[in-house]
XYZ file of C-alpha atoms in Angstrom:
355
model
C 0.000 0.000 0.000
C 1.208 3.507 -0.797
C 1.507 6.215 1.824
C -2.205 7.015 1.781
C -3.802 6.464 5.153
C -5.934 3.431 5.752
C -8.588 5.921 6.846
C -9.307 6.452 3.134
C -10.390 2.827 2.694
C -13.747 1.273 3.569
C -14.667 -2.373 3.561
C -18.460 -2.310 3.516
C -20.403 -5.510 2.825
C -17.404 -7.714 3.573
C -17.319 -10.344 6.255
C -14.325 -10.114 8.592
C -14.094 -13.871 9.097
C -10.771 -15.341 10.124
C -9.516 -18.723 9.064
C -7.860 -19.308 12.426
C -8.979 -21.914 14.935
C -12.135 -21.136 16.876
C -10.717 -21.920 20.319
C -8.612 -18.764 20.505
C -6.941 -16.071 18.461
C -3.541 -17.703 18.790
C -2.350 -21.277 18.550
C 1.001 -22.203 20.024
C 4.007 -22.733 17.810
C 4.486 -26.472 17.753
C 7.525 -28.428 16.628
C 8.905 -27.578 13.221
C 6.466 -27.729 10.351
C 9.019 -27.190 7.618
C 8.270 -30.384 5.709
C 11.820 -31.598 6.072
C 10.894 -34.979 4.579
C 9.165 -34.267 1.299
C 11.016 -37.327 0.085
C 8.671 -39.510 2.129
C 6.061 -39.180 -0.601
C 5.548 -42.099 -2.982
C 7.333 -40.204 -5.761
C 10.466 -39.799 -3.649
C 13.850 -40.676 -4.973
C 15.441 -43.796 -3.546
C 18.105 -41.725 -1.820
C 15.590 -39.450 -0.125
C 13.429 -42.371 0.982
C 16.488 -44.122 2.399
C 17.391 -40.991 4.412
C 13.870 -40.821 5.746
C 13.996 -44.483 6.805
C 17.343 -43.894 8.505
C 16.049 -40.933 10.481
C 12.872 -42.726 11.501
C 15.005 -45.660 12.615
C 17.148 -43.346 14.734
C 14.004 -41.918 16.316
C 12.776 -45.395 17.169
C 16.141 -46.634 18.452
C 17.050 -43.614 20.518
C 19.877 -44.153 22.990
C 22.180 -41.931 25.005
C 25.084 -43.296 23.019
C 23.502 -42.264 19.723
C 22.940 -38.735 20.998
C 26.465 -38.401 22.376
C 27.823 -39.455 18.985
C 25.684 -36.881 17.209
C 26.787 -34.139 19.599
C 30.407 -35.158 19.045
C 29.898 -34.776 15.282
C 28.536 -31.262 15.803
C 31.428 -30.256 18.077
C 34.235 -31.723 15.966
C 36.171 -28.928 14.221
C 37.229 -31.379 11.516
C 33.771 -32.767 10.760
C 32.615 -31.988 7.199
C 29.420 -30.053 6.681
C 27.644 -33.193 5.467
C 28.373 -34.948 8.769
C 27.144 -31.987 10.765
C 24.033 -31.751 8.593
C 23.246 -35.397 9.296
C 23.825 -34.976 13.053
C 21.670 -31.839 13.238
C 18.876 -33.447 11.224
C 18.750 -36.521 13.460
C 18.766 -34.447 16.671
C 16.057 -32.286 15.191
C 13.943 -35.328 14.388
C 14.496 -36.937 17.789
C 13.356 -33.724 19.486
C 10.402 -33.328 17.144
C 8.787 -36.717 17.519
C 9.387 -37.599 21.165
C 8.715 -35.076 23.943
C 10.815 -37.047 26.434
C 13.809 -36.804 24.141
C 13.816 -33.001 24.317
C 14.934 -33.012 27.908
C 17.338 -35.933 27.420
C 19.014 -34.315 24.428
C 19.490 -31.030 26.274
C 20.885 -32.796 29.328
C 23.333 -34.665 27.110
C 24.919 -31.317 26.162
C 23.374 -30.642 22.754
C 22.213 -27.080 23.389
C 25.514 -25.223 22.993
C 26.662 -26.991 19.796
C 23.221 -26.488 18.297
C 23.297 -22.797 19.240
C 26.674 -22.586 17.494
C 24.976 -23.778 14.285
C 22.698 -20.741 14.349
C 25.649 -18.655 13.130
C 26.946 -21.197 10.597
C 27.447 -19.795 7.078
C 25.794 -22.833 5.464
C 22.105 -21.868 5.248
C 20.814 -25.436 5.438
C 22.903 -26.232 8.493
C 21.730 -23.009 10.111
C 18.124 -23.980 9.371
C 18.557 -27.384 11.010
C 20.148 -25.721 14.029
C 17.328 -23.192 14.356
C 14.703 -25.889 14.076
C 16.408 -28.236 16.529
C 16.538 -25.360 19.033
C 12.844 -24.694 18.410
C 12.015 -28.334 19.101
C 14.082 -28.364 22.286
C 12.429 -25.132 23.437
C 9.063 -26.876 23.518
C 10.231 -28.394 26.800
C 9.855 -25.750 29.508
C 12.854 -27.101 31.414
C 15.093 -26.306 28.425
C 14.204 -22.638 27.987
C 16.657 -21.244 30.537
C 19.472 -23.471 29.238
C 18.882 -22.271 25.667
C 18.787 -18.662 26.833
C 21.963 -19.119 28.903
C 23.747 -20.637 25.907
C 23.394 -17.303 24.091
C 20.740 -18.342 21.588
C 18.846 -15.046 21.400
C 21.119 -12.950 19.184
C 21.885 -15.723 16.676
C 18.170 -16.532 16.501
C 17.553 -12.865 15.697
C 20.192 -13.031 12.943
C 18.498 -16.142 11.538
C 15.190 -14.290 11.691
C 16.783 -11.552 9.598
C 18.858 -13.488 7.066
C 17.938 -17.175 7.195
C 16.008 -19.318 4.743
C 12.224 -18.847 4.797
C 11.863 -21.924 7.029
C 14.681 -20.724 9.304
C 13.025 -17.317 9.666
C 9.680 -18.855 10.576
C 11.211 -21.318 13.040
C 13.388 -18.598 14.576
C 10.256 -16.513 15.207
C 8.623 -19.537 16.779
C 11.673 -20.296 18.940
C 11.774 -16.697 20.153
C 8.095 -16.984 21.016
C 8.729 -20.100 23.080
C 11.656 -18.473 24.896
C 9.601 -15.319 25.524
C 7.149 -17.384 27.556
C 9.650 -16.949 30.398
C 8.966 -13.408 31.607
C 12.634 -12.667 32.317
C 13.458 -13.331 28.667
C 10.983 -10.902 27.092
C 13.002 -7.724 27.636
C 16.263 -9.371 26.569
C 14.640 -10.559 23.337
C 13.250 -7.079 22.679
C 16.625 -5.469 23.326
C 18.364 -7.945 21.037
C 16.724 -6.401 17.975
C 14.098 -9.086 17.356
C 11.098 -6.795 17.016
C 12.028 -5.015 13.736
C 12.564 -8.394 12.062
C 9.304 -9.771 13.442
C 7.525 -6.726 12.033
C 9.236 -7.336 8.683
C 8.170 -11.006 8.740
C 4.626 -9.884 9.539
C 4.734 -7.649 6.450
C 6.498 -9.931 3.982
C 6.257 -13.515 5.220
C 4.025 -16.278 3.963
C 0.889 -17.334 5.844
C 2.803 -19.335 8.431
C 5.464 -16.652 8.842
C 2.830 -13.978 9.463
C 1.118 -16.144 12.071
C 4.378 -16.941 13.858
C 5.442 -13.280 13.785
C 2.107 -12.079 15.166
C 2.131 -14.677 17.937
C 5.690 -13.778 18.928
C 4.843 -10.063 18.912
C 1.776 -10.683 21.045
C 3.905 -12.467 23.640
C 6.754 -9.936 23.600
C 4.443 -6.920 23.729
C 3.055 -7.863 27.112
C 5.793 -5.504 28.392
C 5.555 -1.746 27.924
C 9.138 -1.490 26.667
C 8.441 -3.892 23.820
C 5.127 -2.211 23.021
C 6.997 1.041 22.423
C 9.607 -0.723 20.299
C 6.973 -2.345 18.114
C 5.119 0.936 17.611
C 8.351 2.738 16.693
C 9.160 -0.010 14.186
C 5.906 0.651 12.350
C 3.898 -2.402 13.359
C 0.550 -0.589 13.228
C 0.295 -0.356 9.449
C 0.749 -4.081 8.704
C -1.556 -4.980 11.590
C -4.313 -2.745 10.251
C -3.809 -3.987 6.702
C -4.228 -7.575 7.906
C -7.288 -6.635 9.961
C -8.832 -4.993 6.893
C -8.258 -8.057 4.700
C -10.699 -10.888 5.424
C -8.744 -13.148 3.089
C -5.555 -12.850 5.135
C -6.632 -15.396 7.740
C -5.025 -12.975 10.189
C -7.879 -10.701 11.261
C -8.187 -12.026 14.810
C -4.459 -12.337 15.449
C -3.685 -8.857 14.170
C -6.584 -7.405 16.171
C -5.340 -8.944 19.413
C -1.789 -7.681 18.861
C -3.136 -4.196 18.152
C -5.290 -4.356 21.269
C -2.236 -5.118 23.390
C -0.415 -2.135 21.893
C -3.134 0.451 22.545
C -2.636 -0.092 26.257
C 0.239 2.388 25.767
C -0.419 6.015 24.830
C 2.076 5.696 21.972
C 0.104 2.757 20.629
C -3.180 4.626 20.759
C -1.699 7.586 18.909
C -0.161 5.346 16.242
C -3.381 3.387 15.746
C -5.334 6.598 15.133
C -2.633 8.130 12.935
C -2.519 5.033 10.709
C -6.271 5.094 10.156
C -7.225 2.461 12.689
C -10.569 3.931 13.735
C -12.388 3.195 10.433
C -11.014 -0.346 10.392
C -12.102 -0.980 13.991
C -15.571 0.508 13.457
C -15.978 -1.636 10.356
C -15.068 -4.692 12.393
C -17.749 -3.815 14.956
C -20.233 -3.624 12.076
C -19.444 -6.789 10.126
C -16.987 -8.867 12.134
C -17.469 -12.192 13.851
C -18.592 -12.117 17.469
C -15.001 -12.358 18.672
C -13.893 -9.604 16.293
C -16.738 -7.309 17.343
C -15.748 -7.810 20.974
C -12.018 -7.138 20.550
C -12.683 -4.162 18.243
C -15.072 -2.630 20.786
C -12.599 -3.159 23.610
C -9.845 -1.554 21.522
C -12.006 1.448 20.607
C -12.906 1.905 24.250
C -9.221 1.937 25.215
C -8.487 4.473 22.482
C -11.333 6.725 23.592
C -11.053 6.558 27.363
C -8.592 9.399 27.808
C -9.155 11.447 24.660
C -12.127 13.646 23.853
C -10.720 14.132 20.342
C -10.595 10.409 19.681
C -14.173 10.006 20.928
C -15.318 12.621 18.443
C -13.488 10.809 15.635
C -15.112 7.492 16.542
C -18.553 9.098 16.705
C -18.071 10.747 13.310
C -17.110 7.378 11.877
C -20.608 6.133 12.685
C -19.753 3.796 15.528
C -22.858 4.293 17.678
C -25.445 2.360 15.574
C -23.384 -0.868 15.371
C -22.456 -0.499 19.036
C -26.141 -0.221 19.974
C -26.821 -3.372 17.971
C -23.928 -5.143 19.708
C -25.160 -4.054 23.130
C -28.414 -5.844 22.372
C -27.198 -9.011 20.673
C -23.538 -9.611 21.471
C -21.848 -11.834 24.016
C -22.118 -10.817 27.659
C -18.684 -9.190 27.591
C -19.322 -7.530 24.230
C -22.581 -6.042 25.538
C -20.806 -4.554 28.548
C -17.976 -3.119 26.437
C -20.417 -1.701 23.897
C -22.509 -0.051 26.596
C -19.434 1.499 28.213
C -18.183 2.821 24.882
C -21.601 4.221 23.971
C -21.602 6.117 27.265
C -18.229 7.639 26.409
C -19.242 8.587 22.880
C -22.417 10.309 24.022
C -20.313 12.646 26.139
C -17.670 13.603 23.562
C -16.921 17.065 24.972
C -16.590 16.186 28.621
C -13.574 14.665 30.290
C -14.313 11.421 31.932
C -14.483 11.703 35.722
C -13.155 8.336 36.652
C -13.504 4.772 35.557
C -16.646 2.761 35.999
C -16.456 0.221 38.778
C -15.270 -3.150 37.505
């Protein structure tokens, strides 16, 4: 989109349905979904099928001795790239298919050599390293060990320069590590947020989902909210919210809602034309979208008479009245509270309603 504000665009008569799962706006990043075994298909070459059989055999016949040998291959300065590729692929598979193995592999000493692969110049080896770290990070007990091994900055570099699969899996690994509160600020300060915003703008469907989920987790802290706003996250979020075909309406709306908790986020949302998009969502969105859009508009309006006037001029009151009569219990309450604000556009609010 050119520099014209999103405020100039309307999306009447379009249904803001989201292709995401109905249980929640976000689904967790699971183990790698990079399709590392396309050769398993019936049309596979004999060599690819043989590699797949070998890796599945290793997964079935897991032993501490096997893992120690693989770690030794990764650590050996004289090991050729092909040997390291094989070792990283097998560790990645072992961690992907067996949850118990994730803890065993980390305890065997695999974390540091795998973190070292994140900076390897061979893009395929880097990808295997990123994805093995992602799979290990699915075990909560491994998160601190991965963080302590210095994984954050090389994961950010992979997020910036890696293969498409490495970028997606790096975003997912950073999400998993950010689930430890102490890690969120460090990840934000490492430079991850600009690259997550870029992935949100330019990535494929999975990359956009992983980027939005990571941003949602990281932006639970004020410091990271401000970073994301400064990096221009509002425009891609609003573009995704305004595109029912993106499959990202709910996810983008929840990230934006987290950002408007900060004054900087509210200002950026309004400046980028967010009010028309949010009002449109209240009009034609799903029940969940109507609810989150109403909550977001209420947050934007609570401390600004000017913003209330803008929302009123956008025609928000009729769809809010309809929502207050037919929405979910929470949506009705939010709609009623916002209507009260909008009907007093020139008076400062004298305190919050009782919860």
